């Protein structure tokens, strides 16, 4: 998500208008692509703060056969990484991460998916091995 945001800003700061950036999620939705997992999986999804295309993500999650998607009540709350600010106030960030972790655990999903490397890292650190954390596209490619 943060990479997409940076790439999309390239047009603005480069002065070039001939570069068009499209993420894989939009491509999947626009082309009505559907997926089928080899085995049933119960997941939840963490929406990164910088992700602007959640409708595309929902399309994928709701149109993948053998995927049970459980919406977390805090699906769009910060993961806790929050850039370098997380290192300046560890007690606050620990509290944010605990809230996020508890909302994931309440879904009873064994995997949480996301689409931001920073979020993936933070979610793994604070999971305490209660659930797996994976990138959405990696998850799909490994489970089909």
PDB file of C-alpha atoms in Angstrom:
ATOM      1  CA  UNK A   1       0.000   0.000   0.000  1.00  0.00           C
ATOM      2  CA  UNK A   2       2.737   2.490   0.881  1.00  0.00           C
ATOM      3  CA  UNK A   3       4.691   1.580  -2.271  1.00  0.00           C
ATOM      4  CA  UNK A   4       1.590   2.206  -4.381  1.00  0.00           C
ATOM      5  CA  UNK A   5       1.094   5.575  -2.710  1.00  0.00           C
ATOM      6  CA  UNK A   6       4.704   6.552  -3.414  1.00  0.00           C
ATOM      7  CA  UNK A   7       4.560   5.408  -7.034  1.00  0.00           C
ATOM      8  CA  UNK A   8       1.306   7.247  -7.664  1.00  0.00           C
ATOM      9  CA  UNK A   9       2.904  10.447  -6.393  1.00  0.00           C
ATOM     10  CA  UNK A  10       5.713  10.045  -8.953  1.00  0.00           C
ATOM     11  CA  UNK A  11       3.610  11.692 -11.645  1.00  0.00           C
ATOM     12  CA  UNK A  12       3.156  14.762  -9.468  1.00  0.00           C
ATOM     13  CA  UNK A  13       6.766  15.303  -8.458  1.00  0.00           C
ATOM     14  CA  UNK A  14       8.353  14.191 -11.750  1.00  0.00           C
ATOM     15  CA  UNK A  15       6.213  16.396 -13.959  1.00  0.00           C
ATOM     16  CA  UNK A  16       5.520  13.389 -16.201  1.00  0.00           C
ATOM     17  CA  UNK A  17       1.964  12.678 -17.221  1.00  0.00           C
ATOM     18  CA  UNK A  18       2.587   9.587 -19.350  1.00  0.00           C
ATOM     19  CA  UNK A  19       3.045   7.158 -16.449  1.00  0.00           C
ATOM     20  CA  UNK A  20      -0.023   5.330 -15.204  1.00  0.00           C
ATOM     21  CA  UNK A  21       0.159   3.274 -12.028  1.00  0.00           C
ATOM     22  CA  UNK A  22      -2.349   0.479 -11.403  1.00  0.00           C
ATOM     23  CA  UNK A  23      -2.176  -1.938  -8.528  1.00  0.00           C
ATOM     24  CA  UNK A  24      -2.800  -5.654  -8.887  1.00  0.00           C
ATOM     25  CA  UNK A  25      -5.976  -5.476  -6.782  1.00  0.00           C
ATOM     26  CA  UNK A  26      -7.639  -3.023  -9.188  1.00  0.00           C
ATOM     27  CA  UNK A  27      -6.564  -5.171 -12.114  1.00  0.00           C
ATOM     28  CA  UNK A  28      -8.126  -8.281 -10.531  1.00  0.00           C
ATOM     29  CA  UNK A  29     -11.418  -6.506  -9.828  1.00  0.00           C
ATOM     30  CA  UNK A  30     -11.644  -4.755 -13.207  1.00  0.00           C
ATOM     31  CA  UNK A  31     -11.122  -8.090 -14.984  1.00  0.00           C
ATOM     32  CA  UNK A  32     -13.510 -10.010 -12.703  1.00  0.00           C
ATOM     33  CA  UNK A  33     -10.810 -12.531 -11.845  1.00  0.00           C
ATOM     34  CA  UNK A  34     -11.731 -15.126  -9.270  1.00  0.00           C
ATOM     35  CA  UNK A  35      -9.610 -17.510  -7.225  1.00  0.00           C
ATOM     36  CA  UNK A  36     -10.076 -20.918  -5.679  1.00  0.00           C
ATOM     37  CA  UNK A  37      -8.017 -22.111  -2.739  1.00  0.00           C
ATOM     38  CA  UNK A  38      -6.968 -25.757  -2.600  1.00  0.00           C
ATOM     39  CA  UNK A  39      -8.343 -26.056   0.951  1.00  0.00           C
ATOM     40  CA  UNK A  40     -10.713 -24.029   3.112  1.00  0.00           C
ATOM     41  CA  UNK A  41      -9.065 -21.150   4.975  1.00  0.00           C
ATOM     42  CA  UNK A  42     -10.495 -18.765   7.565  1.00  0.00           C
ATOM     43  CA  UNK A  43      -8.860 -15.339   7.381  1.00  0.00           C
ATOM     44  CA  UNK A  44      -9.253 -11.741   8.369  1.00  0.00           C
ATOM     45  CA  UNK A  45      -7.721  -8.708   6.669  1.00  0.00           C
ATOM     46  CA  UNK A  46      -5.827  -5.708   8.005  1.00  0.00           C
ATOM     47  CA  UNK A  47      -6.306  -2.555   5.927  1.00  0.00           C
ATOM     48  CA  UNK A  48      -3.109  -0.473   5.867  1.00  0.00           C
ATOM     49  CA  UNK A  49      -3.523   3.232   6.614  1.00  0.00           C
ATOM     50  CA  UNK A  50      -2.172   4.171   3.185  1.00  0.00           C
ATOM     51  CA  UNK A  51      -4.405   1.775   1.244  1.00  0.00           C
ATOM     52  CA  UNK A  52      -6.934   3.590  -0.907  1.00  0.00           C
ATOM     53  CA  UNK A  53      -8.537   0.681  -2.747  1.00  0.00           C
ATOM     54  CA  UNK A  54     -10.294  -1.365  -0.080  1.00  0.00           C
ATOM     55  CA  UNK A  55     -13.247  -2.097  -2.408  1.00  0.00           C
ATOM     56  CA  UNK A  56     -10.790  -3.975  -4.640  1.00  0.00           C
ATOM     57  CA  UNK A  57      -9.562  -5.982  -1.644  1.00  0.00           C
ATOM     58  CA  UNK A  58     -13.130  -6.790  -0.584  1.00  0.00           C
ATOM     59  CA  UNK A  59     -13.863  -7.999  -4.105  1.00  0.00           C
ATOM     60  CA  UNK A  60     -10.964 -10.477  -3.898  1.00  0.00           C
ATOM     61  CA  UNK A  61     -11.813 -11.651  -0.393  1.00  0.00           C
ATOM     62  CA  UNK A  62     -15.489 -12.135  -1.225  1.00  0.00           C
ATOM     63  CA  UNK A  63     -14.841 -13.832  -4.575  1.00  0.00           C
ATOM     64  CA  UNK A  64     -12.285 -16.441  -3.581  1.00  0.00           C
ATOM     65  CA  UNK A  65     -13.705 -19.931  -3.295  1.00  0.00           C
ATOM     66  CA  UNK A  66     -12.857 -21.818  -0.074  1.00  0.00           C
ATOM     67  CA  UNK A  67     -12.004 -18.559   1.669  1.00  0.00           C
ATOM     68  CA  UNK A  68     -13.986 -17.602   4.733  1.00  0.00           C
ATOM     69  CA  UNK A  69     -13.415 -13.895   5.295  1.00  0.00           C
ATOM     70  CA  UNK A  70     -14.186 -12.593   8.783  1.00  0.00           C
ATOM     71  CA  UNK A  71     -14.231  -8.809   9.094  1.00  0.00           C
ATOM     72  CA  UNK A  72     -12.399  -7.675  12.212  1.00  0.00           C
ATOM     73  CA  UNK A  73     -14.076  -4.880  14.164  1.00  0.00           C
ATOM     74  CA  UNK A  74     -10.773  -2.977  13.972  1.00  0.00           C
ATOM     75  CA  UNK A  75      -9.793  -3.998  10.414  1.00  0.00           C
ATOM     76  CA  UNK A  76      -8.814  -0.433   9.510  1.00  0.00           C
ATOM     77  CA  UNK A  77      -7.124   0.591  12.784  1.00  0.00           C
ATOM     78  CA  UNK A  78      -3.402   1.265  12.667  1.00  0.00           C
ATOM     79  CA  UNK A  79      -1.190  -1.828  12.920  1.00  0.00           C
ATOM     80  CA  UNK A  80       1.053  -0.032  15.374  1.00  0.00           C
ATOM     81  CA  UNK A  81       4.153   0.441  13.239  1.00  0.00           C
ATOM     82  CA  UNK A  82       3.280   4.041  12.353  1.00  0.00           C
ATOM     83  CA  UNK A  83       6.639   4.734  10.731  1.00  0.00           C
ATOM     84  CA  UNK A  84       9.454   5.809  13.021  1.00  0.00           C
ATOM     85  CA  UNK A  85       7.040   7.299  15.527  1.00  0.00           C
ATOM     86  CA  UNK A  86       6.618   3.792  16.920  1.00  0.00           C
ATOM     87  CA  UNK A  87      10.180   3.868  18.213  1.00  0.00           C
ATOM     88  CA  UNK A  88       9.680   7.168  20.037  1.00  0.00           C
ATOM     89  CA  UNK A  89       6.758   6.057  22.180  1.00  0.00           C
ATOM     90  CA  UNK A  90       6.960   2.317  22.800  1.00  0.00           C
ATOM     91  CA  UNK A  91       4.276   2.176  25.539  1.00  0.00           C
ATOM     92  CA  UNK A  92       1.740   3.834  23.244  1.00  0.00           C
ATOM     93  CA  UNK A  93       2.620   1.637  20.290  1.00  0.00           C
ATOM     94  CA  UNK A  94       2.400  -1.496  22.472  1.00  0.00           C
ATOM     95  CA  UNK A  95      -1.131  -0.444  23.439  1.00  0.00           C
ATOM     96  CA  UNK A  96      -2.116   0.133  19.783  1.00  0.00           C
ATOM     97  CA  UNK A  97      -0.676  -3.255  18.807  1.00  0.00           C
ATOM     98  CA  UNK A  98      -2.486  -5.031  21.657  1.00  0.00           C
ATOM     99  CA  UNK A  99      -5.833  -3.542  20.563  1.00  0.00           C
ATOM    100  CA  UNK A 100      -5.145  -4.666  16.998  1.00  0.00           C
ATOM    101  CA  UNK A 101      -4.025  -8.152  18.075  1.00  0.00           C
ATOM    102  CA  UNK A 102      -7.076  -8.644  20.306  1.00  0.00           C
ATOM    103  CA  UNK A 103      -9.454  -7.657  17.492  1.00  0.00           C
ATOM    104  CA  UNK A 104      -7.769 -10.180  15.181  1.00  0.00           C
ATOM    105  CA  UNK A 105      -7.958 -12.940  17.799  1.00  0.00           C
ATOM    106  CA  UNK A 106     -11.699 -12.265  18.269  1.00  0.00           C
ATOM    107  CA  UNK A 107     -12.312 -13.214  14.625  1.00  0.00           C
ATOM    108  CA  UNK A 108     -11.029 -16.738  15.342  1.00  0.00           C
ATOM    109  CA  UNK A 109      -9.173 -16.578  12.005  1.00  0.00           C
ATOM    110  CA  UNK A 110      -5.894 -18.437  11.831  1.00  0.00           C
ATOM    111  CA  UNK A 111      -4.441 -16.047   9.246  1.00  0.00           C
ATOM    112  CA  UNK A 112      -4.454 -12.274   8.903  1.00  0.00           C
ATOM    113  CA  UNK A 113      -3.744 -10.869   5.457  1.00  0.00           C
ATOM    114  CA  UNK A 114      -2.525  -7.411   4.545  1.00  0.00           C
ATOM    115  CA  UNK A 115      -0.904  -5.617   1.615  1.00  0.00           C
ATOM    116  CA  UNK A 116       1.789  -3.524   3.275  1.00  0.00           C
ATOM    117  CA  UNK A 117       5.211  -4.835   4.272  1.00  0.00           C
ATOM    118  CA  UNK A 118       5.385  -2.538   7.303  1.00  0.00           C
ATOM    119  CA  UNK A 119       1.991  -3.702   8.546  1.00  0.00           C
ATOM    120  CA  UNK A 120       2.928  -7.314   7.890  1.00  0.00           C
ATOM    121  CA  UNK A 121       6.034  -6.882  10.033  1.00  0.00           C
ATOM    122  CA  UNK A 122       4.215  -5.182  12.912  1.00  0.00           C
ATOM    123  CA  UNK A 123       1.375  -7.718  12.883  1.00  0.00           C
ATOM    124  CA  UNK A 124       3.878 -10.606  12.993  1.00  0.00           C
ATOM    125  CA  UNK A 125       5.831  -9.126  15.903  1.00  0.00           C
ATOM    126  CA  UNK A 126       2.735  -8.654  18.047  1.00  0.00           C
ATOM    127  CA  UNK A 127       0.951 -11.879  17.028  1.00  0.00           C
ATOM    128  CA  UNK A 128       2.802 -13.964  19.630  1.00  0.00           C
ATOM    129  CA  UNK A 129       2.247 -16.872  17.211  1.00  0.00           C
ATOM    130  CA  UNK A 130      -1.541 -16.820  17.744  1.00  0.00           C
ATOM    131  CA  UNK A 131      -2.103 -16.459  13.980  1.00  0.00           C
ATOM    132  CA  UNK A 132      -0.125 -16.316  10.742  1.00  0.00           C
ATOM    133  CA  UNK A 133       0.426 -13.036   8.927  1.00  0.00           C
ATOM    134  CA  UNK A 134       0.800 -12.970   5.138  1.00  0.00           C
ATOM    135  CA  UNK A 135       0.671 -10.654   2.184  1.00  0.00           C
ATOM    136  CA  UNK A 136      -2.619 -11.132   0.310  1.00  0.00           C
ATOM    137  CA  UNK A 137      -1.069 -11.924  -3.082  1.00  0.00           C
ATOM    138  CA  UNK A 138       1.533 -14.280  -1.545  1.00  0.00           C
ATOM    139  CA  UNK A 139      -1.261 -16.039   0.329  1.00  0.00           C
ATOM    140  CA  UNK A 140      -3.324 -16.536  -2.827  1.00  0.00           C
ATOM    141  CA  UNK A 141      -0.371 -17.809  -4.847  1.00  0.00           C
ATOM    142  CA  UNK A 142       0.661 -20.312  -2.159  1.00  0.00           C
ATOM    143  CA  UNK A 143      -2.836 -21.654  -1.450  1.00  0.00           C
ATOM    144  CA  UNK A 144      -4.339 -22.169  -4.905  1.00  0.00           C
TER     145      UNK A 144
END
